[in-house]
Short mmCIF file of C-alpha atoms in Angstrom, two decimals:
data_model
loop_
_atom_site.label_atom_id
_atom_site.label_comp_id
_atom_site.label_asym_id
_atom_site.label_seq_id
_atom_site.Cartn_x
_atom_site.Cartn_y
_atom_site.Cartn_z
CA MET A 211 -42.11 58.88 -30.90
CA ASN A 212 -42.38 56.08 -28.39
CA SER A 213 -39.33 56.11 -26.11
CA SER A 214 -40.39 53.32 -23.74
CA PRO A 215 -37.88 50.46 -23.40
CA ARG A 216 -38.41 47.52 -25.72
CA ARG A 217 -39.46 44.26 -24.14
CA GLY A 218 -38.38 40.81 -25.22
CA ARG A 219 -35.13 39.87 -26.88
CA ARG A 220 -32.47 42.57 -26.54
CA PRO A 221 -31.15 43.60 -30.01
CA GLY A 222 -27.47 43.48 -30.79
CA SER A 223 -26.60 40.97 -28.03
CA PRO A 224 -26.39 37.46 -29.49
CA ASP A 225 -24.60 36.22 -26.37
CA VAL A 226 -27.23 37.50 -23.91
CA ARG A 227 -28.33 33.94 -23.13
CA ALA A 228 -24.79 33.06 -22.10
CA GLN A 229 -24.65 36.20 -19.97
CA ILE A 230 -27.86 35.23 -18.18
CA LEU A 231 -26.51 31.74 -17.53
CA ALA A 232 -23.21 33.06 -16.20
CA VAL A 233 -24.89 35.40 -13.72
CA ALA A 234 -27.48 32.78 -12.75
CA ARG A 235 -24.81 30.16 -12.15
CA ASP A 236 -22.97 32.49 -9.78
CA ARG A 237 -26.18 33.52 -7.98
CA PHE A 238 -27.41 29.94 -7.52
CA HIS A 239 -23.98 28.97 -6.27
CA ARG A 240 -23.89 31.76 -3.66
CA GLU A 241 -27.55 32.03 -2.63
CA GLY A 242 -29.12 28.66 -3.37
CA TYR A 243 -32.25 28.02 -5.39
CA ASP A 244 -34.68 29.91 -3.16
CA GLY A 245 -32.50 33.03 -2.95
CA VAL A 246 -32.67 33.82 -6.68
CA THR A 247 -35.67 35.44 -8.35
CA MET A 248 -36.20 36.04 -12.05
CA ARG A 249 -36.71 39.75 -11.40
CA SER A 250 -33.53 40.24 -9.38
CA LEU A 251 -31.58 38.22 -11.91
CA ALA A 252 -32.88 40.41 -14.70
CA VAL A 253 -31.67 43.49 -12.83
CA ASP A 254 -28.20 41.95 -12.41
CA VAL A 255 -27.93 41.09 -16.09
CA GLY A 256 -29.51 44.36 -17.27
CA VAL A 257 -32.40 42.84 -19.21
CA ASP A 258 -36.14 42.58 -18.87
CA ALA A 259 -37.40 39.62 -16.83
CA ALA A 260 -39.53 38.62 -19.83
CA LEU A 261 -36.35 37.95 -21.78
CA ILE A 262 -35.23 35.35 -19.24
CA SER A 263 -38.63 33.69 -19.54
CA TYR A 264 -38.26 33.81 -23.33
CA TYR A 265 -35.02 31.83 -23.20
CA PHE A 266 -35.69 29.46 -20.30
CA GLY A 267 -39.44 29.42 -19.68
CA SER A 268 -39.22 29.56 -15.90
CA LYS A 269 -36.85 29.62 -12.96
CA ARG A 270 -36.78 25.81 -13.03
CA GLY A 271 -35.87 25.83 -16.69
CA LEU A 272 -33.08 28.30 -16.03
CA PHE A 273 -31.80 26.21 -13.13
CA ALA A 274 -31.78 23.06 -15.27
CA ALA A 275 -29.76 24.91 -17.92
CA VAL A 276 -27.30 26.07 -15.28
CA LEU A 277 -26.86 22.51 -14.05
CA GLU A 278 -26.12 21.27 -17.56
CA ILE A 279 -23.35 23.81 -17.92
CA SER A 280 -21.87 23.08 -14.48
CA VAL A 281 -21.65 19.31 -14.92
CA HIS A 282 -23.81 16.95 -16.93
CA PRO A 283 -24.23 13.52 -15.28
CA ALA A 284 -25.24 11.95 -18.58
CA ASP A 285 -21.96 13.02 -20.18
CA ILE A 286 -20.00 11.58 -17.26
CA LEU A 287 -21.90 8.30 -17.48
CA ALA A 288 -21.34 8.12 -21.24
CA LYS A 289 -17.59 8.29 -20.71
CA LEU A 290 -17.75 5.67 -17.96
CA LEU A 291 -19.71 3.33 -20.23
CA GLU A 292 -16.93 3.46 -22.80
CA GLY A 293 -14.72 1.48 -20.40
CA ASP A 294 -14.90 -2.08 -19.13
CA LEU A 295 -18.43 -2.83 -17.93
CA GLU A 296 -17.12 -5.16 -15.21
CA THR A 297 -15.33 -2.29 -13.48
CA LEU A 298 -18.14 0.22 -13.97
CA PRO A 299 -19.40 0.20 -10.33
CA GLN A 300 -15.98 1.02 -8.89
CA ARG A 301 -15.22 3.61 -11.55
CA ALA A 302 -18.65 5.22 -11.14
CA VAL A 303 -18.23 5.59 -7.36
CA ARG A 304 -14.74 7.02 -7.74
CA THR A 305 -15.82 9.52 -10.39
CA LEU A 306 -18.93 10.57 -8.48
CA VAL A 307 -17.07 11.19 -5.23
CA THR A 308 -14.31 13.06 -7.05
CA VAL A 309 -16.80 15.34 -8.81
CA TRP A 310 -18.84 16.01 -5.66
CA ASP A 311 -15.75 16.62 -3.52
CA GLN A 312 -14.60 19.47 -5.79
CA PRO A 313 -16.32 22.73 -4.75
CA GLU A 314 -16.62 24.10 -8.29
CA THR A 315 -18.65 21.08 -9.41
CA GLY A 316 -20.02 19.69 -6.16
CA LEU A 317 -21.60 22.84 -4.74
CA PRO A 318 -23.91 23.48 -7.74
CA LEU A 319 -24.99 19.85 -7.62
CA LEU A 320 -25.65 20.12 -3.89
CA SER A 321 -27.78 23.20 -4.56
CA ALA A 322 -29.76 21.17 -7.08
CA VAL A 323 -30.43 18.37 -4.60
CA ARG A 324 -31.50 20.78 -1.87
CA ALA A 325 -33.73 22.69 -4.26
CA ALA A 326 -35.35 19.45 -5.44
CA VAL A 327 -36.13 18.49 -1.85
CA ALA A 328 -37.90 21.82 -1.35
CA ASP A 329 -39.69 21.91 -4.71
CA PRO A 330 -41.68 18.83 -5.84
CA GLU A 331 -41.99 20.12 -9.42
CA LEU A 332 -38.25 20.62 -9.69
CA ALA A 333 -37.76 17.16 -8.20
CA ALA A 334 -40.00 15.76 -10.92
CA LEU A 335 -37.96 17.61 -13.54
CA ILE A 336 -34.71 16.12 -12.25
CA ARG A 337 -36.31 12.69 -11.90
CA ARG A 338 -37.42 12.71 -15.53
CA GLY A 339 -33.91 13.68 -16.53
CA LEU A 340 -32.46 10.80 -14.53
CA HIS A 341 -34.71 8.29 -16.25
CA ARG A 342 -34.17 9.65 -19.73
CA GLU A 343 -30.43 10.30 -19.60
CA LEU A 344 -29.01 7.97 -16.96
CA ILE A 345 -31.20 4.92 -16.41
CA ASP A 346 -32.02 4.37 -20.08
CA GLN A 347 -28.41 4.87 -21.10
CA LEU A 348 -27.13 2.43 -18.48
CA ALA A 349 -29.85 -0.12 -19.25
CA ASP A 350 -28.93 -0.09 -22.94
CA ARG A 351 -25.31 -0.80 -22.05
CA ILE A 352 -26.16 -3.66 -19.68
CA GLY A 353 -28.48 -5.25 -22.20
CA CYS A 354 -30.00 -8.02 -20.07
CA ALA A 355 -33.69 -8.85 -19.66
CA ASP A 356 -34.08 -6.88 -16.42
CA ALA A 357 -31.65 -4.14 -17.41
CA ARG A 358 -33.96 -1.22 -16.58
CA HIS A 359 -34.67 -2.62 -13.13
CA ARG A 360 -30.97 -3.08 -12.44
CA ALA A 361 -30.07 0.34 -13.86
CA GLY A 362 -32.76 2.07 -11.80
CA THR A 363 -31.64 0.34 -8.62
CA PHE A 364 -28.01 1.21 -9.35
CA VAL A 365 -28.84 4.90 -9.86
CA GLY A 366 -30.89 4.82 -6.66
CA GLN A 367 -27.96 3.42 -4.69
CA ILE A 368 -25.68 6.10 -6.11
CA GLY A 369 -28.27 8.69 -5.10
CA GLY A 370 -28.24 7.27 -1.58
CA LEU A 371 -24.49 7.77 -1.44
CA VAL A 372 -24.89 11.40 -2.51
CA PHE A 373 -27.63 12.11 0.01
CA THR A 374 -25.87 10.39 2.90
CA ARG A 375 -22.41 11.84 2.32
CA TYR A 376 -23.14 15.34 1.03
CA VAL A 377 -26.64 16.36 2.16
CA LEU A 378 -26.89 14.72 5.60
CA ALA A 379 -23.14 14.24 6.19
CA VAL A 380 -23.73 10.95 8.01
CA GLU A 381 -20.64 9.33 9.49
CA PRO A 382 -18.58 7.37 8.75
CA LEU A 383 -19.45 7.84 5.06
CA ALA A 384 -19.06 11.61 5.25
CA SER A 385 -15.39 11.33 6.26
CA MET A 386 -14.31 8.28 4.27
CA THR A 387 -11.73 8.64 1.54
CA VAL A 388 -12.48 7.86 -2.09
CA ASP A 389 -10.63 4.54 -1.86
CA GLU A 390 -12.52 3.53 1.28
CA ILE A 391 -15.88 4.27 -0.35
CA VAL A 392 -14.95 2.33 -3.48
CA ARG A 393 -13.89 -0.70 -1.41
CA THR A 394 -17.01 -0.52 0.76
CA LEU A 395 -19.74 0.12 -1.82
CA GLY A 396 -18.21 -1.32 -4.98
CA PRO A 397 -19.11 -4.99 -4.27
CA ALA A 398 -22.77 -4.20 -3.51
CA LEU A 399 -23.09 -2.15 -6.69
CA ARG A 400 -21.55 -4.98 -8.72
CA ILE A 401 -24.19 -7.32 -7.34
CA THR A 402 -26.90 -4.89 -8.40
CA LEU A 403 -25.68 -4.79 -11.99
CA PHE A 404 -24.38 -8.28 -12.65
CA VAL A 405 -25.32 -10.99 -10.13
CA PRO A 406 -28.46 -12.95 -11.08
CA ALA A 407 -31.28 -12.66 -8.61
CA VAL A 408 -31.82 -15.69 -6.34
CA PRO A 409 -35.18 -17.27 -7.23
CA ALA A 410 -37.77 -17.20 -4.48
CA ARG A 411 -38.41 -20.50 -2.68
CA ARG A 412 -41.53 -22.31 -3.67
CA PRO A 413 -44.15 -22.69 -0.94
CA HIS A 414 -44.43 -26.18 0.53
CA ALA A 415 -46.98 -28.43 -1.07
CA ALA A 416 -50.30 -28.84 0.69
CA GLY A 417 -50.12 -31.60 3.27
CA GLY A 418 -46.34 -31.55 3.36
CA PRO A 419 -44.39 -31.27 6.54
CA ALA A 420 -44.59 -27.82 8.05
CA ARG A 421 -41.44 -26.18 9.23
CA GLY A 422 -41.46 -24.60 12.62
CA PRO A 423 -39.47 -21.55 13.57
CA ALA A 424 -35.73 -21.87 13.33
CA PRO A 425 -34.10 -22.86 16.58
CA ARG A 426 -32.51 -20.01 18.48
#
């Protein structure tokens, strides 16, 4: 009789996927993306490493699943879009800073950003998610001709806030209160979403008077 341990899905444990996610979430939180391996995680959970691959495909797939459980940016944006569109920039900044300032939600997100910087393939995974779940959703809500351009620029500006405040901790942004950040960045974000672009000046006609440099 073959007494070797069975590989693959563990019988009698329908919640094993949730167990893997719970342990992985804690490990990623404490050790960062690079500190966790599929093999060591399998030992912690008490399963074969192949089972983790069965559920999540790879370490990146597992990490993406952990992020969705921690906090899902698309869900947050969906709730924001239910409110007044005119106040969306201010509400988005306030919500983002509040979420990132809380250790239980901000630290896993910070781990995701740092891991994406170190891993181009993971960065591509997150980037695809941003386009599919954030930019498209925001563009549909705006509904103007250049909605995707505006939505992409808006998300990029929000990303700049995250990187400056939480990854690099650049002052004064790193120490500003939520209200100060909303007052400072809200107007620029409103321009991105709502203010029509200023048309470029036409070049002067051939033979017309040439303008010299502006006087100093």
